Coordinates of C-alpha atoms and ligand atoms in Angstrom, one line a residue:
M1 CA -6.2 6.2 -3.5
C2 CA -9.9 7.2 -3.3
G3 CA -12.3 4.6 -2.3
I4 CA -15.0 3.5 -5.0
I5 CA -18.2 1.3 -4.6
G6 CA -21.0 0.7 -6.8
F7 CA -24.0 -1.7 -6.1
T8 CA -27.1 -2.6 -7.9
G9 CA -29.4 -5.4 -6.6
K10 CA -32.0 -6.3 -4.0
L11 CA -30.4 -4.7 -1.1
D12 CA -30.8 -1.2 0.4
A13 CA -28.2 0.5 -1.7
K14 CA -27.6 3.3 0.7
E15 CA -26.7 0.9 3.4
V16 CA -24.3 -1.1 1.1
L17 CA -22.6 2.1 0.0
L18 CA -22.1 3.5 3.3
E19 CA -20.9 0.5 4.8
G20 CA -18.7 -0.2 1.8
L21 CA -17.2 3.5 2.2
K22 CA -16.5 2.8 5.8
T23 CA -14.5 -0.2 4.9
L24 CA -12.7 1.8 2.1
E25 CA -12.0 4.8 4.1
Y26 CA -8.4 4.1 4.4
R27 CA -8.1 4.8 0.7
G28 CA -8.8 8.5 1.3
Y29 CA -10.8 10.4 3.9
D30 CA -11.0 14.1 2.9
S31 CA -14.7 13.8 2.0
A32 CA -17.3 11.2 0.8
G33 CA -20.4 11.0 -1.1
I34 CA -23.1 8.7 -2.6
A35 CA -25.4 9.0 -5.5
F36 CA -28.5 6.7 -5.8
V37 CA -31.5 6.1 -8.1
T38 CA -34.9 7.3 -6.8
D39 CA -38.3 7.5 -8.5
G40 CA -37.4 11.2 -9.0
G41 CA -34.1 10.6 -10.6
I42 CA -30.6 10.4 -9.3
K43 CA -30.0 11.9 -5.9
T44 CA -26.5 12.9 -4.7
I45 CA -25.4 13.6 -1.1
K46 CA -21.8 14.5 -0.5
R47 CA -19.9 16.1 2.3
K48 CA -16.3 17.0 3.3
G49 CA -15.0 15.1 6.3
K50 CA -15.2 11.5 7.2
V51 CA -17.6 8.8 6.2
D52 CA -19.3 9.1 9.5
N53 CA -20.1 12.7 8.7
L54 CA -21.8 11.7 5.4
Y55 CA -23.5 8.7 7.2
N56 CA -25.4 11.1 9.6
T57 CA -26.1 13.5 6.7
V58 CA -27.7 10.7 4.8
K59 CA -29.7 9.5 7.7
E60 CA -31.0 13.0 8.3
E61 CA -31.7 14.0 4.7
S62 CA -32.9 10.9 2.7
N63 CA -35.7 8.5 3.3
D64 CA -35.5 7.3 -0.2
V65 CA -35.7 3.6 -1.0
T66 CA -33.1 2.7 -3.5
T67 CA -31.4 -0.4 -4.8
C68 CA -28.7 1.1 -7.0
G69 CA -26.0 3.6 -6.4
I70 CA -22.3 4.7 -6.3
G71 CA -20.3 5.8 -3.5
H72 CA -16.8 7.5 -3.1
T73 CA -14.3 8.5 -0.4
R74 CA -11.8 11.1 -1.6
W75 CA -8.1 11.7 -1.3
A76 CA -7.9 15.2 -2.8
T77 CA -5.6 15.7 -5.8
H78 CA -7.2 18.6 -8.0
G79 CA -9.4 21.0 -6.1
G80 CA -9.3 21.6 -2.2
V81 CA -11.3 19.6 0.3
S82 CA -14.9 20.8 0.2
D83 CA -18.4 19.7 -0.3
I84 CA -18.6 20.8 -3.9
N85 CA -15.3 19.1 -4.9
S86 CA -16.4 15.8 -3.3
H87 CA -17.6 13.0 -5.5
P88 CA -20.1 12.0 -7.0
H89 CA -20.1 14.8 -9.7
T90 CA -23.0 15.1 -12.2
A91 CA -23.1 16.8 -15.5
G92 CA -26.5 16.5 -17.3
K93 CA -27.5 12.9 -17.6
V94 CA -24.2 11.6 -16.1
T95 CA -23.3 11.0 -12.6
L96 CA -20.0 9.5 -11.8
I97 CA -17.2 8.8 -9.3
H98 CA -13.5 8.7 -10.1
N99 CA -10.2 7.5 -8.8
G100 CA -7.2 8.8 -10.4
I101 CA -6.2 12.0 -12.3
I102 CA -7.4 13.2 -15.7
E103 CA -4.1 14.8 -17.0
N104 CA -5.6 16.7 -19.8
Y105 CA -8.5 18.2 -17.9
Q106 CA -7.5 21.8 -18.5
E107 CA -7.4 21.3 -22.2
L108 CA -10.7 19.5 -22.1
Q109 CA -12.2 22.2 -19.9
A110 CA -11.0 25.0 -22.2
E111 CA -12.9 23.1 -25.1
L112 CA -16.1 22.9 -22.9
E113 CA -16.0 26.4 -22.2
T114 CA -15.9 27.4 -25.9
K115 CA -19.3 25.6 -26.0
G116 CA -20.4 27.8 -23.0
K117 CA -20.2 24.8 -20.4
K118 CA -18.6 25.7 -17.1
P119 CA -17.7 23.4 -14.2
I120 CA -19.0 24.2 -10.7
S121 CA -16.2 22.5 -8.9
Q122 CA -12.4 22.8 -9.3
T123 CA -11.9 19.1 -9.9
D124 CA -10.5 17.0 -13.0
T125 CA -13.5 14.8 -12.2
E126 CA -16.3 17.0 -13.0
I127 CA -14.6 17.8 -16.3
A128 CA -14.6 14.1 -17.0
A129 CA -18.3 13.9 -16.2
M130 CA -18.9 17.0 -18.4
V131 CA -16.9 15.4 -21.2
I132 CA -19.0 12.0 -21.0
N133 CA -22.2 13.9 -20.9
D134 CA -21.1 15.9 -23.9
L135 CA -20.4 12.7 -25.9
Y136 CA -23.6 11.1 -24.8
D137 CA -25.6 9.8 -27.6
G138 CA -28.0 7.7 -25.8
N139 CA -25.9 4.5 -25.9
P140 CA -23.6 4.2 -22.8
I141 CA -21.1 1.8 -24.4
N142 CA -20.5 4.1 -27.5
T143 CA -20.3 7.0 -25.3
I144 CA -17.7 5.4 -22.9
K145 CA -15.7 4.3 -25.9
K146 CA -15.5 7.8 -27.2
A147 CA -14.7 9.1 -23.7
D148 CA -11.9 6.6 -23.3
E149 CA -10.2 8.0 -26.3
V150 CA -10.6 11.6 -25.2
L151 CA -9.6 11.2 -21.6
H152 CA -5.9 10.9 -20.7
G153 CA -4.4 9.9 -17.4
A154 CA -5.3 7.4 -14.7
Y155 CA -8.9 6.5 -14.1
G156 CA -11.4 4.1 -12.5
F157 CA -15.0 5.3 -13.3
C158 CA -18.4 4.2 -12.0
I159 CA -20.9 5.9 -14.1
M160 CA -24.7 6.2 -13.8
F161 CA -26.9 7.5 -16.8
E162 CA -30.0 9.1 -15.9
D163 CA -31.7 7.1 -18.8
F164 CA -30.5 3.8 -17.4
P165 CA -31.6 3.5 -13.8
G166 CA -30.5 0.2 -12.1
E167 CA -27.5 0.1 -14.3
I168 CA -23.9 1.0 -13.6
Y169 CA -21.1 1.3 -16.0
C170 CA -17.6 1.1 -15.3
I171 CA -14.1 1.5 -16.9
R172 CA -10.6 1.9 -15.8
N173 CA -7.0 2.8 -16.9
G174 CA -4.5 2.3 -14.2
S175 CA -6.7 2.7 -11.1
P176 CA -8.0 -0.6 -9.7
L177 CA -11.6 -1.8 -9.9
V178 CA -12.7 -5.3 -8.9
A179 CA -16.2 -6.8 -9.2
G180 CA -18.3 -9.7 -8.1
I181 CA -21.9 -10.9 -8.0
C182 CA -24.0 -12.5 -5.3
D183 CA -27.6 -13.6 -4.9
D184 CA -28.4 -10.0 -3.8
G185 CA -26.8 -8.1 -6.6
A186 CA -23.8 -7.0 -8.3
V187 CA -21.0 -5.0 -6.6
I188 CA -17.9 -3.2 -7.9
A189 CA -15.2 -1.5 -5.8
S190 CA -11.7 -0.2 -5.7
D191 CA -10.6 -2.9 -3.4
V192 CA -11.8 -6.5 -2.6
V193 CA -12.2 -5.5 1.1
A194 CA -15.6 -3.9 0.1
L195 CA -16.7 -7.0 -1.8
I196 CA -15.9 -9.7 0.7
K197 CA -19.2 -9.2 2.5
Y198 CA -21.0 -10.2 -0.5
T199 CA -18.8 -12.6 -2.4
K200 CA -15.3 -14.3 -2.2
D201 CA -15.3 -14.7 -6.0
Y202 CA -14.4 -11.7 -8.0
F203 CA -12.5 -10.4 -11.0
V204 CA -10.3 -7.5 -11.8
L205 CA -11.8 -5.4 -14.6
P206 CA -9.3 -5.3 -17.4
E207 CA -8.1 -1.9 -18.5
H208 CA -10.1 -0.3 -21.3
Q209 CA -12.9 -2.8 -20.9
I210 CA -16.5 -1.8 -19.8
A211 CA -18.3 -3.6 -17.0
K212 CA -22.0 -3.1 -17.1
L213 CA -23.6 -4.0 -13.7
T214 CA -27.4 -4.9 -13.7
P215 CA -29.1 -6.4 -10.6
D216 CA -28.5 -9.9 -11.6
K217 CA -25.5 -9.8 -14.0
I218 CA -22.2 -8.3 -14.7
T219 CA -21.3 -8.1 -18.5
V220 CA -17.8 -7.4 -19.4
M221 CA -17.4 -6.0 -22.8
D222 CA -14.5 -4.5 -25.1
L223 CA -15.0 -1.1 -26.4
D224 CA -17.0 -2.4 -29.3
G225 CA -19.5 -4.0 -27.0
N226 CA -18.2 -7.7 -27.6
E227 CA -18.6 -9.7 -24.5
L228 CA -15.6 -11.1 -22.6
C229 CA -15.0 -13.5 -19.9
P230 CA -12.5 -12.2 -17.4
E231 CA -10.5 -14.5 -15.2
M232 CA -12.2 -15.2 -11.8
L233 CA -10.2 -14.9 -8.5
H234 CA -10.9 -16.1 -5.2
V235 CA -10.2 -14.4 -1.8
S236 CA -8.7 -16.8 0.7
W237 CA -9.2 -14.7 3.8
D238 CA -12.5 -13.8 5.7
I239 CA -14.4 -10.7 6.3
A240 CA -13.0 -10.8 10.0
A241 CA -9.6 -10.1 8.5
A242 CA -10.9 -6.7 7.3
R243 CA -12.3 -5.8 10.7
K244 CA -10.5 -4.5 13.8
G245 CA -11.4 -7.5 15.9
G246 CA -11.2 -5.9 19.3
Y247 CA -8.0 -3.9 18.8
D248 CA -8.1 0.0 19.1
Y249 CA -6.5 0.3 15.7
F250 CA -6.0 -1.7 12.6
M251 CA -2.3 -0.8 12.9
L252 CA -2.1 -2.6 16.3
K253 CA -4.1 -5.4 14.9
E254 CA -1.7 -5.8 11.9
I255 CA 1.4 -5.6 14.1
H256 CA 0.0 -8.5 16.0
E257 CA -0.8 -10.4 12.9
Q258 CA 2.8 -10.8 11.8
P259 CA 3.5 -14.1 13.2
E260 CA 0.7 -15.5 11.2
A261 CA 1.5 -13.5 8.2
L262 CA 5.1 -14.7 8.3
R263 CA 3.9 -18.2 8.7
N264 CA 1.7 -18.1 5.7
T265 CA 4.3 -16.4 3.6
I266 CA 7.2 -18.5 4.4
L267 CA 6.0 -22.1 5.3
P268 CA 4.5 -22.9 2.0
R269 CA 7.8 -22.0 0.3
V270 CA 9.9 -24.3 2.3
K271 CA 10.3 -28.0 1.2
N272 CA 12.8 -30.3 3.2
G273 CA 14.3 -27.3 4.8
M274 CA 15.1 -25.6 1.4
P275 CA 13.5 -22.7 -0.2
D276 CA 11.2 -23.8 -3.0
F277 CA 9.3 -21.5 -5.6
T278 CA 7.7 -24.4 -7.4
T279 CA 4.1 -23.4 -6.6
D280 CA 4.9 -19.8 -7.4
G281 CA 6.0 -21.1 -10.9
I282 CA 9.4 -19.6 -10.6
S283 CA 12.3 -21.5 -11.9
D284 CA 16.0 -21.0 -11.1
D285 CA 16.6 -20.0 -14.8
L286 CA 15.2 -16.5 -13.8
F287 CA 18.2 -16.0 -11.5
T288 CA 21.0 -17.8 -13.3
D289 CA 21.2 -15.3 -16.1
C290 CA 21.1 -12.0 -14.4
N291 CA 24.2 -10.0 -13.6
R292 CA 22.5 -7.1 -12.2
I293 CA 19.5 -6.6 -9.7
I294 CA 17.4 -3.6 -9.2
I295 CA 14.8 -3.4 -6.5
A296 CA 12.2 -0.7 -7.0
G297 CA 9.4 0.3 -4.7
C298 CA 8.2 3.4 -2.7
G299 CA 8.3 4.2 1.0
T300 CA 8.2 1.2 3.3
A301 CA 8.3 -1.3 0.4
M302 CA 11.5 0.4 -0.9
H303 CA 12.9 0.2 2.6
A304 CA 12.3 -3.7 2.5
G305 CA 14.4 -3.6 -0.6
L306 CA 17.3 -1.9 1.3
V307 CA 17.3 -4.8 3.8
G308 CA 17.0 -7.3 0.9
K309 CA 19.9 -5.8 -1.0
N310 CA 22.2 -6.7 2.0
M311 CA 21.2 -10.4 1.9
I312 CA 21.3 -10.8 -1.8
E313 CA 24.7 -9.1 -2.2
K314 CA 26.2 -11.2 0.7
L315 CA 25.1 -14.5 -0.8
I316 CA 25.3 -14.1 -4.6
R317 CA 27.9 -11.2 -5.0
V318 CA 25.8 -9.5 -7.8
P319 CA 25.3 -5.8 -7.4
V320 CA 22.0 -4.9 -6.3
S321 CA 20.7 -1.2 -6.4
V322 CA 17.6 -0.1 -4.6
E323 CA 15.6 2.6 -6.4
I324 CA 12.8 4.9 -5.4
A325 CA 10.3 4.0 -8.1
S326 CA 9.4 7.7 -8.8
E327 CA 13.1 8.5 -9.4
F328 CA 14.0 5.4 -11.3
R329 CA 11.5 5.9 -14.0
Y330 CA 12.8 9.4 -15.0
A331 CA 16.4 8.6 -14.6
D332 CA 17.2 7.0 -17.9
P333 CA 18.3 3.9 -15.9
I334 CA 20.8 1.3 -17.1
V335 CA 18.6 -1.8 -17.7
D336 CA 19.2 -4.6 -20.2
E337 CA 18.2 -8.2 -20.8
K338 CA 20.6 -9.4 -18.1
T339 CA 18.8 -7.2 -15.4
L340 CA 16.4 -8.7 -13.0
L341 CA 14.0 -6.0 -11.7
I342 CA 12.4 -6.9 -8.3
T343 CA 9.4 -4.7 -7.6
I344 CA 8.0 -4.6 -4.1
S345 CA 4.5 -3.4 -3.3
Q346 CA 1.8 -4.2 -0.8
S347 CA -1.1 -3.0 -2.9
G348 CA 0.4 -3.9 -6.2
E349 CA -1.1 -0.6 -7.5
T350 CA 1.4 2.0 -6.7
A351 CA 1.6 4.0 -9.9
D352 CA 5.2 4.8 -9.7
T353 CA 6.3 1.3 -9.0
L354 CA 4.1 0.1 -11.9
A355 CA 5.7 2.7 -14.1
A356 CA 9.1 1.4 -13.1
L357 CA 8.0 -2.1 -14.0
R358 CA 6.8 -1.1 -17.3
L359 CA 9.9 0.8 -18.0
A360 CA 12.3 -2.0 -17.1
K361 CA 10.1 -4.4 -19.2
E362 CA 10.4 -2.2 -22.3
K363 CA 14.1 -2.2 -21.7
G364 CA 14.3 -6.0 -21.8
A365 CA 14.7 -6.8 -18.1
K366 CA 13.1 -9.9 -16.5
T367 CA 10.7 -8.9 -13.7
L368 CA 9.7 -10.4 -10.4
S369 CA 7.2 -8.6 -8.1
I370 CA 6.6 -9.1 -4.4
V371 CA 3.1 -8.2 -4.0
N372 CA 0.3 -8.6 -1.3
V373 CA -2.9 -8.0 -3.3
K374 CA -3.8 -10.8 -5.7
G375 CA -4.5 -9.8 -9.3
S376 CA -3.2 -6.2 -8.8
S377 CA -1.7 -4.5 -11.6
I378 CA 1.9 -5.0 -10.7
A379 CA 1.2 -8.7 -10.1
R380 CA -0.4 -9.1 -13.5
E381 CA 2.1 -7.3 -15.5
S382 CA 5.3 -8.9 -13.9
D383 CA 6.8 -11.9 -15.5
Y384 CA 6.9 -13.6 -12.1
V385 CA 5.1 -13.0 -8.7
L386 CA 5.8 -13.9 -5.2
Y387 CA 2.7 -13.2 -3.2
T388 CA 3.2 -12.1 0.3
H389 CA 0.2 -13.7 2.4
A390 CA -0.4 -10.9 4.8
G391 CA -4.0 -10.7 4.3
P392 CA -5.6 -7.2 4.0
E393 CA -3.5 -4.4 5.4
I394 CA -6.0 -1.7 6.2
A395 CA -3.9 0.7 8.3
V396 CA -2.3 3.4 6.3
A397 CA 1.1 2.7 8.0
S398 CA 2.4 -0.5 6.6
T399 CA 3.5 -3.1 9.1
K400 CA 2.9 -6.7 8.4
A401 CA 3.3 -6.1 4.8
Y402 CA 6.9 -5.0 5.4
T403 CA 8.0 -8.0 7.4
V404 CA 6.5 -10.5 4.9
Q405 CA 8.2 -8.5 2.1
L406 CA 11.5 -9.0 4.0
A407 CA 10.7 -12.8 4.2
C408 CA 10.0 -12.9 0.4
I409 CA 13.1 -11.2 -0.4
Y410 CA 15.3 -13.3 1.9
L411 CA 13.8 -16.5 0.3
T412 CA 14.5 -15.1 -3.1
A413 CA 18.1 -14.3 -2.0
F414 CA 18.3 -18.0 -0.9
R415 CA 17.0 -19.4 -4.0
M416 CA 19.3 -17.2 -6.1
A417 CA 22.2 -18.4 -4.2
I418 CA 21.2 -22.1 -5.0
A419 CA 20.6 -21.1 -8.7
K420 CA 24.0 -19.4 -8.9
K421 CA 25.7 -22.2 -7.0
C422 CA 27.3 -20.1 -4.4
I423 CA 26.1 -21.9 -1.4
S424 CA 25.9 -25.4 0.0
D425 CA 22.7 -27.2 0.9
A426 CA 23.7 -27.1 4.6
E427 CA 24.2 -23.3 4.4
V428 CA 20.9 -22.7 2.7
K429 CA 19.1 -25.1 5.4
E430 CA 20.7 -23.0 8.1
L431 CA 19.5 -19.6 6.7
V432 CA 15.9 -21.1 6.1
A433 CA 15.9 -22.2 9.7
C434 CA 16.9 -18.7 10.8
L435 CA 14.1 -17.3 8.7
M436 CA 11.6 -19.7 10.3
K437 CA 12.9 -18.8 13.7
T438 CA 12.0 -15.1 13.0
I439 CA 8.2 -16.1 13.5
E440 CA 8.8 -17.1 17.1
D441 CA 11.1 -14.1 17.7
V442 CA 8.4 -11.8 16.5
E443 CA 5.9 -13.6 18.8
K444 CA 8.2 -12.8 21.7
I445 CA 8.6 -9.2 20.7
L446 CA 5.0 -8.7 20.6
K447 CA 5.0 -9.0 24.4
Y448 CA 7.1 -6.0 24.6
D449 CA 4.1 -3.7 24.2
K450 CA 3.7 -2.4 27.8
Q451 CA 7.5 -1.7 28.0
I452 CA 7.6 0.1 24.6
E453 CA 4.3 2.1 25.5
T454 CA 6.2 3.4 28.6
I455 CA 9.4 4.2 26.8
A456 CA 7.4 6.0 24.0
H457 CA 6.4 8.6 26.4
M458 CA 10.0 9.8 26.1
L459 CA 8.9 11.2 22.7
D460 CA 5.9 13.1 24.1
K461 CA 7.5 16.5 23.8
A462 CA 9.9 15.7 21.0
E463 CA 9.5 17.8 17.8
D464 CA 12.5 16.2 16.1
L465 CA 14.5 13.1 16.5
F466 CA 17.2 10.9 14.8
F467 CA 17.1 7.2 14.0
I468 CA 20.7 6.0 13.8
G469 CA 22.3 2.7 12.7
R470 CA 24.9 1.1 10.6
G471 CA 24.5 -1.6 7.8
L472 CA 21.2 -3.4 8.3
D473 CA 20.5 -1.1 11.1
Y474 CA 20.6 1.9 8.9
A475 CA 18.2 0.2 6.5
L476 CA 16.0 -0.4 9.5
S477 CA 16.3 3.3 10.6
C478 CA 14.9 4.5 7.4
E479 CA 11.7 2.4 8.1
G480 CA 11.5 3.4 11.7
S481 CA 11.7 6.9 10.8
I482 CA 9.0 6.8 8.1
K483 CA 6.6 5.0 10.6
L484 CA 7.2 7.5 13.3
K485 CA 6.7 10.5 10.9
E486 CA 3.7 9.4 9.1
I487 CA 1.5 8.6 12.3
S488 CA 2.9 10.7 15.1
Y489 CA 3.9 13.7 13.1
I490 CA 7.2 14.0 14.9
H491 CA 9.7 15.1 12.5
S492 CA 12.6 12.5 12.3
E493 CA 15.6 11.5 10.0
A494 CA 17.3 8.4 9.5
Y495 CA 21.0 8.7 9.4
A496 CA 23.8 6.3 8.9
A497 CA 25.4 6.5 12.4
G498 CA 29.0 7.3 11.0
E499 CA 27.8 10.1 8.9
L500 CA 26.3 12.1 11.6
K501 CA 29.5 13.9 12.4
H502 CA 29.8 15.1 8.9
G503 CA 27.4 17.9 9.6
T504 CA 24.3 16.7 11.1
I505 CA 25.4 16.2 14.5
S506 CA 25.1 20.0 14.9
L507 CA 21.3 19.4 15.3
I508 CA 21.7 17.1 18.3
T509 CA 20.6 18.8 21.5
D510 CA 19.1 17.6 24.7
N511 CA 15.6 18.2 22.9
V512 CA 16.5 15.9 20.1
P513 CA 16.2 12.3 21.2
C514 CA 18.0 9.5 19.2
I515 CA 16.7 5.9 18.5
A516 CA 19.9 4.0 18.0
L517 CA 20.0 0.6 16.5
A518 CA 23.0 -1.6 17.3
T519 CA 21.9 -5.2 16.5
Q520 CA 25.0 -5.8 14.2
E521 CA 27.9 -7.4 15.8
H522 CA 30.4 -6.7 13.2
V523 CA 29.8 -2.8 13.6
Y524 CA 28.8 -2.9 17.3
A525 CA 31.9 -1.1 18.7
K526 CA 31.7 1.6 16.1
M527 CA 27.9 2.0 16.6
I528 CA 28.4 2.4 20.3
S529 CA 31.0 5.0 19.7
N530 CA 28.3 6.9 17.6
V531 CA 25.8 6.6 20.4
Q532 CA 28.4 8.1 22.8
E533 CA 28.9 11.0 20.5
V534 CA 25.2 11.9 20.4
R535 CA 24.7 11.2 24.2
S536 CA 27.8 13.5 25.1
R537 CA 25.8 16.3 23.3
G538 CA 22.7 15.8 25.3
A539 CA 20.6 13.5 23.3
G540 CA 18.1 11.2 25.1
V541 CA 18.7 7.7 23.7
I542 CA 16.6 4.6 23.3
L543 CA 19.0 1.9 22.3
I544 CA 17.8 -1.4 20.5
T545 CA 20.3 -4.2 20.7
N546 CA 20.5 -7.9 20.2
A547 CA 20.5 -10.2 23.4
G548 CA 23.6 -10.8 25.1
V549 CA 25.1 -7.3 25.1
T550 CA 25.3 -5.3 28.3
V551 CA 25.8 -1.6 27.8
D552 CA 27.0 1.1 30.3
A553 CA 23.7 2.5 32.0
A554 CA 24.9 5.9 31.3
L555 CA 24.9 5.4 27.5
C556 CA 21.1 5.4 27.1
D557 CA 17.8 6.2 28.7
H558 CA 16.3 2.9 27.8
Q559 CA 17.5 -0.4 26.2
I560 CA 15.3 -2.5 24.4
I561 CA 16.8 -6.0 24.0
L562 CA 15.6 -8.4 21.2
P563 CA 15.6 -12.0 21.8
K564 CA 18.8 -13.6 20.6
M565 CA 18.6 -13.4 16.8
D566 CA 21.2 -14.2 14.1
D567 CA 22.4 -10.5 13.1
R568 CA 21.3 -11.1 9.6
F569 CA 17.6 -11.6 10.7
A570 CA 17.5 -9.0 13.4
P571 CA 15.6 -6.6 11.0
F572 CA 12.6 -8.8 11.5
G573 CA 12.5 -8.3 15.3
A574 CA 13.7 -4.7 15.2
A575 CA 11.0 -3.7 12.7
V576 CA 8.4 -4.7 15.3
V577 CA 10.1 -2.8 18.1
L578 CA 10.1 0.3 15.7
Q579 CA 6.4 -0.2 14.8
Y580 CA 5.6 -0.2 18.4
I581 CA 7.5 2.9 19.1
A582 CA 5.6 4.7 16.3
Y583 CA 2.2 3.5 17.4
Y584 CA 2.5 4.3 21.0
A585 CA 4.2 7.7 20.3
A586 CA 1.2 8.5 18.2
V587 CA -1.4 7.2 20.6
S588 CA 0.1 9.1 23.4
R589 CA -0.4 12.3 21.3
G590 CA -4.1 11.4 20.9
L591 CA -3.9 11.0 17.1
N592 CA -5.8 8.8 14.7
V593 CA -3.3 6.2 14.1
D594 CA -5.0 4.5 11.1
Q595 CA -5.9 7.7 9.3
P596 CA -2.9 10.1 9.4
R597 CA -3.4 13.5 8.0
N598 CA -2.8 14.1 4.1
L599 CA -2.1 10.3 3.6
A600 CA -4.1 7.5 2.0
K601 CA -3.3 4.0 1.4
S602 CA -2.4 2.7 -2.0
V603 CA -0.9 5.6 -4.0
T604 CA -2.3 5.3 -7.4
V605 CA -1.3 8.7 -8.7
E606 CA 2.2 9.9 -9.5
Ligands
F6R701 C1 4.3 3.6 4.9 C2 3.7 3.1 3.7 C3 4.0 3.6 2.4 C4 3.9 2.4 1.3 C5 4.2 2.9 -0.1 C6 4.2 1.9 -1.0 O1 3.9 3.0 6.1 O2 2.8 2.4 3.9 O3 5.2 4.2 2.4 O4 4.8 1.5 1.7 O5 3.2 4.0 -0.3 O6 2.9 1.3 -1.1 P1 2.7 -0.2 -1.7 O7 3.5 -1.1 -1.0 O8 1.3 -0.4 -1.8 O9 3.4 0.0 -3.1

């Protein structure tokens, strides 16, 4: 949440910052601002609204030549969306941008007010700037050290001190910051997508260490000023991966990238037809010992866990619970040394998932994370990591990250079954072959775009709808529902199809369509009965089935037929259909698919 960028070097800093903010806009788009060094001191321009709005304002209001500055795109937490609450914030000699929440800001504000110092905005960030300015003793490092003791909560700060033009000081706790250097200067950002234009080599700023950026160097220090050498990482994807590449929206591009993402995630982990985690450094010992598995995540990542639970339990008969990370951490969960916690997260920075991981570790669990962003907090703090290789996911609605999360969790289930000796080699090979076949099945489903675009018009007038399914199809319904809600703003609910008649069916009318998933043969007949129940109460129905089933034409308005897939792998195909439905429903309503209201990518606050 909140995009951050800082640059000092030889280039036009305003351009670097504005372009960086455009790239980072998916992290928050309530307002944006930049501050830069000029001959007359630090100048700040900030506006509510999108980065384009800021861009135009900067062009109108500033001819300044500058080579050093900081920029921010905001997802509001404390204080409404307004020019004044936008970042950067200045107090005295300090100008800063912040990603996170200062939890003790009210207490700090009260203290400042006893000294007659009053903020002009409603933000926790301005209080942080005031605190740092209050502590400022002419030495940025000493000052930041003292501030780090006083400020509580999550933060990633880029700070400019008026006395040190050309220098940017950064520190973080929780919120991500990555930095790199190139011939043209030093750059820091909340996300590697903003660095990639300048360098593919970067480091994650360790928590409670300070990065000092000067035009030709980045110095990383502990809080006592001792120089440190952080581990360098390399981005394997190209700048093109972070651009729309001719698609109308990132979401559509990312839906189309799924075959490649699946290929990159699955193939390096298959040796002689068997799942192999050698290059991930994961040995079977991790799985042999555990007698309880917990999967934790948020939103779509948690939904991937619901599908994964099914496969793991079927194969190894060990109980798996899937937990919403924000609930898990406060639920006094039963976790011990025999528990394996699997966290799933695209960004690897989701605050609640990270907290769930830390709690489980404290209680002695072994931890494995399935993460897309290299070097992210969840990846670094887990005992083991399986990276999904989806490349950058920019659209707020997660698509390719979900299907590769499924791939990783299926591979994990297969490897667990081998470790626990509950499967023959031939059976595993068959499962792996099915998993690899999902790549071509997804390729085929991508060609359904025109058909689904037409069908999605059925939702043009809908205000409420239901996704229904049984078993794996219910898990998929949860994912279909969140996707539709978040980008089309149509209210929907996912329901276990057999549960509707226990109350909820009273909501079904001819104005409430149902998207019914019936891909699972063992519950197919029951599912069709449930579809009939909603149909006979007037619901319009879009029915998604596996190939080879013929349904009575009166049962649904539209049938979407997957290519023939093994039932256990149908979620890979059905997910793409549901992504398309959400996408075209939102496009048809004229909405900004990539930047849905109130949302932001990478939820680094609780
Ligand atoms: C929905 C969506 C969110 C994320 C959730 C977790 O499309 O993108 O529900 O899945 O915020 O994010 P990560 O995976 O980064 O932990």
